[in-house]
Tab-separated table of C-alpha atoms in Angstrom:
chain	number	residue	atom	x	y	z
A	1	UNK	CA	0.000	0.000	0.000
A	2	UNK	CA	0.831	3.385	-0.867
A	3	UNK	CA	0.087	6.839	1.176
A	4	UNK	CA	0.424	9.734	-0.347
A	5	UNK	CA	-1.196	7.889	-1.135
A	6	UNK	CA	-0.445	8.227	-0.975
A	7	UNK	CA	1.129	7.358	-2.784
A	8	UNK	CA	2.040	5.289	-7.456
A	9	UNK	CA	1.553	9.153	-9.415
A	10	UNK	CA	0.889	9.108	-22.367
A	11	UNK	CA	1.069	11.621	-24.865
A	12	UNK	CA	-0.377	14.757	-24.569
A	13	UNK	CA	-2.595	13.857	-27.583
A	14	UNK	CA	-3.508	10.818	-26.717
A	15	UNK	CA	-4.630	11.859	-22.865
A	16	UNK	CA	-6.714	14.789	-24.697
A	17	UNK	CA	-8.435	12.197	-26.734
A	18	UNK	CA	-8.997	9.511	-24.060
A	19	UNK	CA	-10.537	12.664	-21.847
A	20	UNK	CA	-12.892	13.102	-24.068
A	21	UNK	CA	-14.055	9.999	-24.791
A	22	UNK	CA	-12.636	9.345	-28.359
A	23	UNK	CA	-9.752	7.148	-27.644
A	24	UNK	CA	-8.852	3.589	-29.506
A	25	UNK	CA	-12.674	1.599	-28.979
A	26	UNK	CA	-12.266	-1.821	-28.015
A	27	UNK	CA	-11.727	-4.139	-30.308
A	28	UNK	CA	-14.126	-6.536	-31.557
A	29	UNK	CA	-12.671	-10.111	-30.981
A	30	UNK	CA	-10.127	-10.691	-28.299
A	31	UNK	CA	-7.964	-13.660	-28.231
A	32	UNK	CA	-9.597	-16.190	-25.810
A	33	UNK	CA	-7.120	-17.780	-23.496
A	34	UNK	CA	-7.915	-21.976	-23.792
A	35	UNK	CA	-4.830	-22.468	-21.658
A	36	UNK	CA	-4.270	-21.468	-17.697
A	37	UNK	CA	-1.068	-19.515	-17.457
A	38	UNK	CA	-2.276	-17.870	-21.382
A	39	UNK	CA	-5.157	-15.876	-18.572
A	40	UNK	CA	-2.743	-14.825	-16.757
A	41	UNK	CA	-0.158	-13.297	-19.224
A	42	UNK	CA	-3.380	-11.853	-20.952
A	43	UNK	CA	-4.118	-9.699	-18.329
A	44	UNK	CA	-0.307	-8.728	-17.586
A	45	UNK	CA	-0.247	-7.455	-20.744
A	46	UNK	CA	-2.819	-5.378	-20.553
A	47	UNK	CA	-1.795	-3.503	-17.351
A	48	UNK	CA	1.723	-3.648	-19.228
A	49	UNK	CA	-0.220	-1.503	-22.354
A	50	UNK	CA	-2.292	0.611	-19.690
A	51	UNK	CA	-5.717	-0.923	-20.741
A	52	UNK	CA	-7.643	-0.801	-18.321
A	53	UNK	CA	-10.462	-1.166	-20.149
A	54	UNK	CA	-9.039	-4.896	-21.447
A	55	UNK	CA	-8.333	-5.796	-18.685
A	56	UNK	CA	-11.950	-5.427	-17.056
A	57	UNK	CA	-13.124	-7.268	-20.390
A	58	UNK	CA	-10.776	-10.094	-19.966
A	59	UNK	CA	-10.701	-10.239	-16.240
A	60	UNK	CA	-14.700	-11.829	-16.313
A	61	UNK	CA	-16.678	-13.586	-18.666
A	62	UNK	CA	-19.479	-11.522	-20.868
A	63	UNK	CA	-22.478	-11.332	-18.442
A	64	UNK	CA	-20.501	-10.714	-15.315
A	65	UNK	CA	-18.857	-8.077	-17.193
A	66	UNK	CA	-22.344	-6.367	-17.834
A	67	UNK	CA	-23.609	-6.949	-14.377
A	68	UNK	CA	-20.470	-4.061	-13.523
A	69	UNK	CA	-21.028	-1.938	-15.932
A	70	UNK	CA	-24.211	-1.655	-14.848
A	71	UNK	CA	-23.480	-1.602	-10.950
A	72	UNK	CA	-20.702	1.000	-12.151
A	73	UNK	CA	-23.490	3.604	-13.649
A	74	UNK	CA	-25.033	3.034	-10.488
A	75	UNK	CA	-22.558	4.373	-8.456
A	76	UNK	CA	-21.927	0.942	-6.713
A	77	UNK	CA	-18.639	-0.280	-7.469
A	78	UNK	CA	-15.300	1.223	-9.065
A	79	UNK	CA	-14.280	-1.879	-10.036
A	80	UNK	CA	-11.423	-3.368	-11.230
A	81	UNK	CA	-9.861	-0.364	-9.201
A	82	UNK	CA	-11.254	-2.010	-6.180
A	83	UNK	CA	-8.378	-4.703	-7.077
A	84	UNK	CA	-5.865	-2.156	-6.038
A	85	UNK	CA	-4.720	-0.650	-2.735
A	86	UNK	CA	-6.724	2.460	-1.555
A	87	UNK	CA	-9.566	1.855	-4.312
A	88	UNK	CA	-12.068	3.752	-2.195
A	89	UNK	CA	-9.993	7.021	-2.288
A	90	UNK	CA	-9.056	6.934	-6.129
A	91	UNK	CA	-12.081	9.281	-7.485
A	92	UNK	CA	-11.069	11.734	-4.726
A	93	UNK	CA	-7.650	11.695	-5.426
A	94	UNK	CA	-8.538	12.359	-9.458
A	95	UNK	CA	-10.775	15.143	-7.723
A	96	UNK	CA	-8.110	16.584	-5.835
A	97	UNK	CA	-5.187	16.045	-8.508
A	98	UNK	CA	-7.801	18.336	-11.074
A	99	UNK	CA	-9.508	20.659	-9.005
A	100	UNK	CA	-8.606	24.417	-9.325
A	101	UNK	CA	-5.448	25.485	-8.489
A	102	UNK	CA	-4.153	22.231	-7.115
A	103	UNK	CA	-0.560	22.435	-8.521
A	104	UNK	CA	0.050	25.303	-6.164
A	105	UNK	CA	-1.863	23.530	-2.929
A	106	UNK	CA	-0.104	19.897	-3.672
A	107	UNK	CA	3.279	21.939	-4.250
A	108	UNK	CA	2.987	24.058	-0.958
A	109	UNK	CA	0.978	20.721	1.211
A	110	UNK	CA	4.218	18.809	0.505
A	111	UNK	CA	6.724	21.215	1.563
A	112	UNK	CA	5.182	21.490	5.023
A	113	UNK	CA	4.667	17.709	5.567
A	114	UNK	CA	7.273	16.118	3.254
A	115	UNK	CA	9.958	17.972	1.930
A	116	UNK	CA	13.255	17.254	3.324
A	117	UNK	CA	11.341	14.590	5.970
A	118	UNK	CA	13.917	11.308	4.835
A	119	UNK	CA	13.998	10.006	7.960
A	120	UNK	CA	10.299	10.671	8.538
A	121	UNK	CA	9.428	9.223	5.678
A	122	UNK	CA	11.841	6.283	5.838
A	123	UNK	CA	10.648	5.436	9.080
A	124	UNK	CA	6.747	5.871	8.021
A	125	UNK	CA	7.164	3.448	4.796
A	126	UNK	CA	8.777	0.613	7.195
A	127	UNK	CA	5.905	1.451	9.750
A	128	UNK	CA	3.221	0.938	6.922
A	129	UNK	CA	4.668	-1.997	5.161
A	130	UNK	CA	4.364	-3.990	8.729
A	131	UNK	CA	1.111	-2.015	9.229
A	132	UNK	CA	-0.205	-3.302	5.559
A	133	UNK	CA	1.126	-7.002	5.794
A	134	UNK	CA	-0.728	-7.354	8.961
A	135	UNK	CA	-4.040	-6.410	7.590
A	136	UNK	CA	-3.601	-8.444	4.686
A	137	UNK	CA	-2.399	-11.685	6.725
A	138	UNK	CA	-5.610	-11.411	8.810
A	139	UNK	CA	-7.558	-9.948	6.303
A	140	UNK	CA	-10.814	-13.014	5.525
A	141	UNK	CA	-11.245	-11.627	2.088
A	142	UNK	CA	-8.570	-12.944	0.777
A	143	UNK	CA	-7.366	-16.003	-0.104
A	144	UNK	CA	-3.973	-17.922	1.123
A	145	UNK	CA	-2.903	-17.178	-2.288
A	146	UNK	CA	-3.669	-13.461	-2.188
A	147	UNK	CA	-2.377	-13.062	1.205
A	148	UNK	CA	1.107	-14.199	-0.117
A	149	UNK	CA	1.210	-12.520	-3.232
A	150	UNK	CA	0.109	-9.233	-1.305
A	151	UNK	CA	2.668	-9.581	1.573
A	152	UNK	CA	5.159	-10.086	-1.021
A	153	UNK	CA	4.248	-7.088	-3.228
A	154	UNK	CA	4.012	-4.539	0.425
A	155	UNK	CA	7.303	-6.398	1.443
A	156	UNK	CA	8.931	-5.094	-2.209
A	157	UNK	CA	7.002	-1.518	-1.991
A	158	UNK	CA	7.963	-1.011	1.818
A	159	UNK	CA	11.932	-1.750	0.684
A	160	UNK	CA	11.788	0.573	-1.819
A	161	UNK	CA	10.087	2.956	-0.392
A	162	UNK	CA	12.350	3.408	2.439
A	163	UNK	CA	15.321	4.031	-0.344
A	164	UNK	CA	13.199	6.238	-2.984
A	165	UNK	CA	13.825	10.280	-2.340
A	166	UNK	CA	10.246	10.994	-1.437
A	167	UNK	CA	11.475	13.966	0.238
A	168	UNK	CA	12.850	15.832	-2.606
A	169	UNK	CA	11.490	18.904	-3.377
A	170	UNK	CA	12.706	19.281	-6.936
A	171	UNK	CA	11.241	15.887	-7.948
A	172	UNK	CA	8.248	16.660	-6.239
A	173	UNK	CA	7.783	20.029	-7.637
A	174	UNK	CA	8.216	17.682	-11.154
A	175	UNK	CA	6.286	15.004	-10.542
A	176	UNK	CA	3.269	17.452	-9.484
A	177	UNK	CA	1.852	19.370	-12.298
A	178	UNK	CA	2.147	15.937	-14.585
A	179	UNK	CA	0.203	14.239	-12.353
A	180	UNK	CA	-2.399	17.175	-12.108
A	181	UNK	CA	-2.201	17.814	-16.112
A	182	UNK	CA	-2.541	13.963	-16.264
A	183	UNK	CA	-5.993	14.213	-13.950
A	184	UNK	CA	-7.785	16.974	-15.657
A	185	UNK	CA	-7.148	15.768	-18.980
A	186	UNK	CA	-9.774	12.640	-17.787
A	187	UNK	CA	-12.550	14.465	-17.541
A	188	UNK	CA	-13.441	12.677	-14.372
A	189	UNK	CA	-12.775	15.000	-11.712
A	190	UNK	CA	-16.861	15.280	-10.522
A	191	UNK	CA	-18.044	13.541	-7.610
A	192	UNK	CA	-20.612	11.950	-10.152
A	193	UNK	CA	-18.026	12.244	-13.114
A	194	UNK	CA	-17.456	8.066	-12.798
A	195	UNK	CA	-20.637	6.967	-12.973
A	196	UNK	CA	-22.068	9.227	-15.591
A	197	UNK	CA	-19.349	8.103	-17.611
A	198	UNK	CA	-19.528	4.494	-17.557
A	199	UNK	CA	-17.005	2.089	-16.430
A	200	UNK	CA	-15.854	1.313	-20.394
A	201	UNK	CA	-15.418	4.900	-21.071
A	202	UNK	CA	-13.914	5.964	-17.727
A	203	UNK	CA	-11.165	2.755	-17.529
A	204	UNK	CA	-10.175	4.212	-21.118
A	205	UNK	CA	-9.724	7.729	-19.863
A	206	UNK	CA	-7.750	6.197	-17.203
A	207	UNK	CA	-5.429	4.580	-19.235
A	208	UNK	CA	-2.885	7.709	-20.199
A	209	UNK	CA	-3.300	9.104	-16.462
A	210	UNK	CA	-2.076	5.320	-15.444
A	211	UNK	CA	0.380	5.281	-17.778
A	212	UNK	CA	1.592	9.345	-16.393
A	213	UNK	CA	1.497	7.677	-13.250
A	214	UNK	CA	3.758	5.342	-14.268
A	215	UNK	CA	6.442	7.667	-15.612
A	216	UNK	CA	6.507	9.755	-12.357
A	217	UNK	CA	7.023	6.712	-9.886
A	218	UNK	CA	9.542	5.362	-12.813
A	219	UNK	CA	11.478	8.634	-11.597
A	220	UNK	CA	11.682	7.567	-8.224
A	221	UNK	CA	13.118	4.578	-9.115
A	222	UNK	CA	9.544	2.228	-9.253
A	223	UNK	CA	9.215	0.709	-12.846
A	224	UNK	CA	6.432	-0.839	-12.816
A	225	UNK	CA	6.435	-1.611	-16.613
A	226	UNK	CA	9.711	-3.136	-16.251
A	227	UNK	CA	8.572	-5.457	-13.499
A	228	UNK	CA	5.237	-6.612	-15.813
A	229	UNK	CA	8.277	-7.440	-18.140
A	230	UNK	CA	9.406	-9.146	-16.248
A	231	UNK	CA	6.749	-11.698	-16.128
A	232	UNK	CA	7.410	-15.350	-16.364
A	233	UNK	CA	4.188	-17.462	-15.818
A	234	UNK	CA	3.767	-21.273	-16.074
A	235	UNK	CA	1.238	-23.815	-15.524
A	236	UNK	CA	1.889	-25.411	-11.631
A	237	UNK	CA	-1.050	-27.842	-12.037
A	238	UNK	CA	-3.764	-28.229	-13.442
A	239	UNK	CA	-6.756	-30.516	-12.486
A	240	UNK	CA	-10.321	-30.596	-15.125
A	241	UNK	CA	-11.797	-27.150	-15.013
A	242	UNK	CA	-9.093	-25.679	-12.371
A	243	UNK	CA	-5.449	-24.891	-12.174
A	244	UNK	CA	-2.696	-22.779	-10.407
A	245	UNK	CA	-0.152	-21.038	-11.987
A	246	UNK	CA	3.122	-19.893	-11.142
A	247	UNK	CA	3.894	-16.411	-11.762
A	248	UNK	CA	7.210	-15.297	-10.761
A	249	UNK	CA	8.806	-10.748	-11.495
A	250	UNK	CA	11.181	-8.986	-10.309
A	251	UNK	CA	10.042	-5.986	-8.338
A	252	UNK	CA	11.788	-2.499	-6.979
A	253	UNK	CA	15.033	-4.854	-7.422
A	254	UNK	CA	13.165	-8.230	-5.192
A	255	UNK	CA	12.090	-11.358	-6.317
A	256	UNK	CA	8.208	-12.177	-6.485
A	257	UNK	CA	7.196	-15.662	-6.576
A	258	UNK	CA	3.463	-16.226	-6.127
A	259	UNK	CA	0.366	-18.850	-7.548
A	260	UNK	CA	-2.651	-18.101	-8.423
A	261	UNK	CA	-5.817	-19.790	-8.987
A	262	UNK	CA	-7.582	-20.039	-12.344
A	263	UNK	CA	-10.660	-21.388	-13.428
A	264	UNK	CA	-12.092	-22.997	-16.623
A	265	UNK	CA	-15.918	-21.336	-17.282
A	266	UNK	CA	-17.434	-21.873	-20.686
A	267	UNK	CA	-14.568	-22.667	-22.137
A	268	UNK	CA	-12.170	-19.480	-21.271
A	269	UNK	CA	-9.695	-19.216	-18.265
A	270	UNK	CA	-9.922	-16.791	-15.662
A	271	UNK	CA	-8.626	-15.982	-12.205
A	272	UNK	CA	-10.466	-17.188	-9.650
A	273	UNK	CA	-9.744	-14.234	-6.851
A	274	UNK	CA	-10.270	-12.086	-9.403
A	275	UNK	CA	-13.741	-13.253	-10.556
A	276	UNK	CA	-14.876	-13.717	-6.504
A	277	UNK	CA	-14.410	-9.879	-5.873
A	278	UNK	CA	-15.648	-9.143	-9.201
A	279	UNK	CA	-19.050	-11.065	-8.051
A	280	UNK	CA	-19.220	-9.422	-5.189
A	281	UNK	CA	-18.544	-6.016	-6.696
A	282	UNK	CA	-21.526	-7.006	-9.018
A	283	UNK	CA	-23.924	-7.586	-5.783
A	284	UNK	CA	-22.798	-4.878	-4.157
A	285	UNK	CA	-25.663	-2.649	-2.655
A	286	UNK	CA	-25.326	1.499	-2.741
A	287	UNK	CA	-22.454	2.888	-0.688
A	288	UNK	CA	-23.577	4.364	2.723
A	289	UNK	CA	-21.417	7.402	3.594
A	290	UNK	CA	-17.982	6.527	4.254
A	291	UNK	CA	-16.579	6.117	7.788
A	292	UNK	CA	-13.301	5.965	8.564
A	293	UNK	CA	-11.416	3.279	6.667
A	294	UNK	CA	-7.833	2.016	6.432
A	295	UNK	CA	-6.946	4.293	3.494
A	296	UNK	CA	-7.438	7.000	6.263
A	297	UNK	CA	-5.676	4.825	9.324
A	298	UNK	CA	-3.052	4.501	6.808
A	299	UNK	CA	-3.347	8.208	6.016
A	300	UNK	CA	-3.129	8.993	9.627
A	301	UNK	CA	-0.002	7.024	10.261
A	302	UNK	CA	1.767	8.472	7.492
A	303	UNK	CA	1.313	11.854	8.430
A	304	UNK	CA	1.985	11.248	12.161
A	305	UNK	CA	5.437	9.510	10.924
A	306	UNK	CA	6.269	12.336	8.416
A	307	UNK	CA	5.858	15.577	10.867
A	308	UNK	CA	8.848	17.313	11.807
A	309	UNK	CA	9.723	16.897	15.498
A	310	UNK	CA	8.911	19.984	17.595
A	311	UNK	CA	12.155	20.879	19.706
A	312	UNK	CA	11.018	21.114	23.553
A	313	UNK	CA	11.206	24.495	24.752
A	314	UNK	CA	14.133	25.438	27.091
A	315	UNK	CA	13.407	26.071	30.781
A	316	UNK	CA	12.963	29.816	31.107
A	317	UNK	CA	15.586	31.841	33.452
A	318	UNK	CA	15.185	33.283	36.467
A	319	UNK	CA	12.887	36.232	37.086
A	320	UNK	CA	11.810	35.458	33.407
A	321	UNK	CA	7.907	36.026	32.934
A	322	UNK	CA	6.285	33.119	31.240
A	323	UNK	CA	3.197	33.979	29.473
A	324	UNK	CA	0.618	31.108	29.216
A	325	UNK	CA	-0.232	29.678	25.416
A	326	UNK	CA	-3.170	31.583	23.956
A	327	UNK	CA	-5.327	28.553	24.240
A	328	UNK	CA	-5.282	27.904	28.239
A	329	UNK	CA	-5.305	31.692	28.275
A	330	UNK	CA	-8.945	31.543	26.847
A	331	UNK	CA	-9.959	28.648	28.895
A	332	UNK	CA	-9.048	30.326	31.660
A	333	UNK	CA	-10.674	33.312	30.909
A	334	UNK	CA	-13.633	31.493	30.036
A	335	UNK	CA	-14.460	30.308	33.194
A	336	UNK	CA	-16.828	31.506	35.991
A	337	UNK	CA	-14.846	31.777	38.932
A	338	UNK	CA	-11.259	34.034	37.780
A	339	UNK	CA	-8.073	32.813	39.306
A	340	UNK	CA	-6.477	36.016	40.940
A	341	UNK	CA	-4.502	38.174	39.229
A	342	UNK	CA	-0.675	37.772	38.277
A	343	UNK	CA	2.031	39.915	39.790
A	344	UNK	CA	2.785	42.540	36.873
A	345	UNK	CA	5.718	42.371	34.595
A	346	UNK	CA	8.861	44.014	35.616
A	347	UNK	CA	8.273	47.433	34.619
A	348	UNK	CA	10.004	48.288	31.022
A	349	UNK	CA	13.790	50.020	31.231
A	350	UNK	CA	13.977	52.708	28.782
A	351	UNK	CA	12.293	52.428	25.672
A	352	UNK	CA	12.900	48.321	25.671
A	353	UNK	CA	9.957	46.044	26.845
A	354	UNK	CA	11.068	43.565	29.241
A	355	UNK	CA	12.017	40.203	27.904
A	356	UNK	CA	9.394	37.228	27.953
A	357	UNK	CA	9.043	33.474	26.923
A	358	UNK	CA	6.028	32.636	25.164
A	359	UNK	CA	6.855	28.870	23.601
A	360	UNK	CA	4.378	27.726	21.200
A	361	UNK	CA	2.571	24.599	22.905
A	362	UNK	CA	3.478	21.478	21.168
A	363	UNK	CA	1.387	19.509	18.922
A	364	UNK	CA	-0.710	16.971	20.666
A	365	UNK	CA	-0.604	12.989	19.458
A	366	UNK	CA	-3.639	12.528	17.082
């Protein structure tokens, strides 16, 4: 899992014509996969080729596929972003990527919480990656499979996440306005903006801000197309109308080696985790309004990790006045009974006031 969102941030013309609804159109007969491990290396390559829109057409068979496009308009599922990590928060962060004047507020948000914060942020990536593989270890949504794939991925994001330069500013003031350029060219910055559009439409405007996305991580040392290169998937075993397969990448520099299930329906393979959540997603009823979730916990963490640490304040001298933060100062003031009066300060010597202490209170743990 990512957190600035955290967190995983393409041609110019072909973003503008994905936004607005005119890219490539599927096409009209894909190749069916009659072997196991051919599922699996169909649906590499299409994250590989940043179609997303493939993907959700090869990921279930024909009627499923219908069932989410319809649940999709509905406003009930995003999926297959629910497949990734923070897929509740991935409208809003499209929202908050292309709303007005976000270069400046992203640019100025990360200076006060990021920039220059290594150690922070090396300590907060190691404190999420153990955070993460604990959730997904006891997670009952997913399957042993999943759980080891997953725990392997966080294992190879937490490593190099504690080496990438998240804190520097120069990248970041880079990586910023493509990722905002990248968002508004998708036309799906409304809160409604993904379910008016469909889920065929909206997984193709995706496609060039993935593929953006891509790029920027790439420049923090992440290439994510070079690990779906990386692929090498074989049949483990198969038995009638179900197998597993093997599927082994190299990641951030660290081995991967995972299985995962497939199954045989009408005569095309698919992945079995995939097509469980997919179900589910189908059946979903409407979303109630969120409450907090681990995208936010995670959230939380992160920002708790990344803050600067406050200095304590000195003890103050002898004879100095301390004055009181503002806050208890208006408690105090607030009350019914008034405590009695303070000696006054020192009387000023010549035109200089006399000196005070006034430390700012420190930040209390959220």
């Amino acid at each position: 899992m990512s957190f600035i969102r955290r967190a995983s941030l393409a041609v110019l013309t072909t973003a503008v014509l994905a936004a607005s609804g005119c890219g490539p159109e599927p096409a009209t007969a894909d190749p069916v996969p009659t072997l196991p491990a051919q599922a699996v290396t169909q649906l590499v390559a299409d994250l590989r080729d940043n179609d997303l829109a493939g993907y959700a057409r090869h990921a279930v068979p024909p009627a499923l596929h219908a069932r989410l496009e319809t649940a999709w308009g509905e406003g009930r599922t995003v999926w297959p972003l629910t497949e990734l990590p923070l897929d509740d928060r991935f409208p809003s962060f499209i929202h908050a990527l292309a709303e007005q004047d976000a270069e400046r507020k992203l640019v100025a948000s990360y200076r006060r919480q990021f920039a220059g914060a290594d150690a922070e942020l090396r300590s907060a990536a190691k404190t999420l990656g153990l955070f993460a593989t604990q959730y997904v270890r006891g997670e009952p949504g997913y399957s042993e499979a999943e759980r080891d794939h997953h725990a392997q991925l966080i294992e190879a994001i937490s490593d190099w996440a504690q080496q990438a330069p998240l804190g520097d500013s120069k990248r970041a003031r880079e990586a910023i306005p493509q990722l905002v350029s990248a968002a508004r060219a998708t036309g799906l910055a409304a809160p409604d903006a993904f379910a008016k559009t469909g889920m065929d439409r909206s997984l193709r405007r995706l496609g060039p801000f993935v593929a953006r996305l891509k790029q920027v991580l790439s420049g923090y040392g992440l290439n994510l197309d070079q690990a779906l290169d990386s692929a090498d998937v074989s049949l483990a075993e198969q038995t009638g109308d179900t197998a597993r397969v093997r599927i082994r990448y190299q990641l951030a520099g660290g081995p991967v080696d995972a299985y995962v299930l497939v199954q045989r329906i009408d005569g095309r393979w698919y992945l079995s985790d995939v097509l469980r959540h997919a179900q589910a997603e189908a059946d979903a009823p409407a979303k109630a309004p969120a409450s907090p979730a681990v995208a936010e916990r995670l959230a939380a963490v992160a920002k708790l990790q990344a803050r600067p640490r406050v200095p304590a304040a000195k003890p103050a001298a002898a004879g100095a006045v301390v004055n009181p933060p503002a806050t208890v100062a208006a408690r105090t003031s607030s009350t019914d009974t008034a405590p009695p009066a303070a000696e006054p300060p020192p009387a000023p010597v010549g035109n200089k006031p006399a000196a005070t202490l006034n430390p700012k209170p420190s930040p209390q743990p959220r």
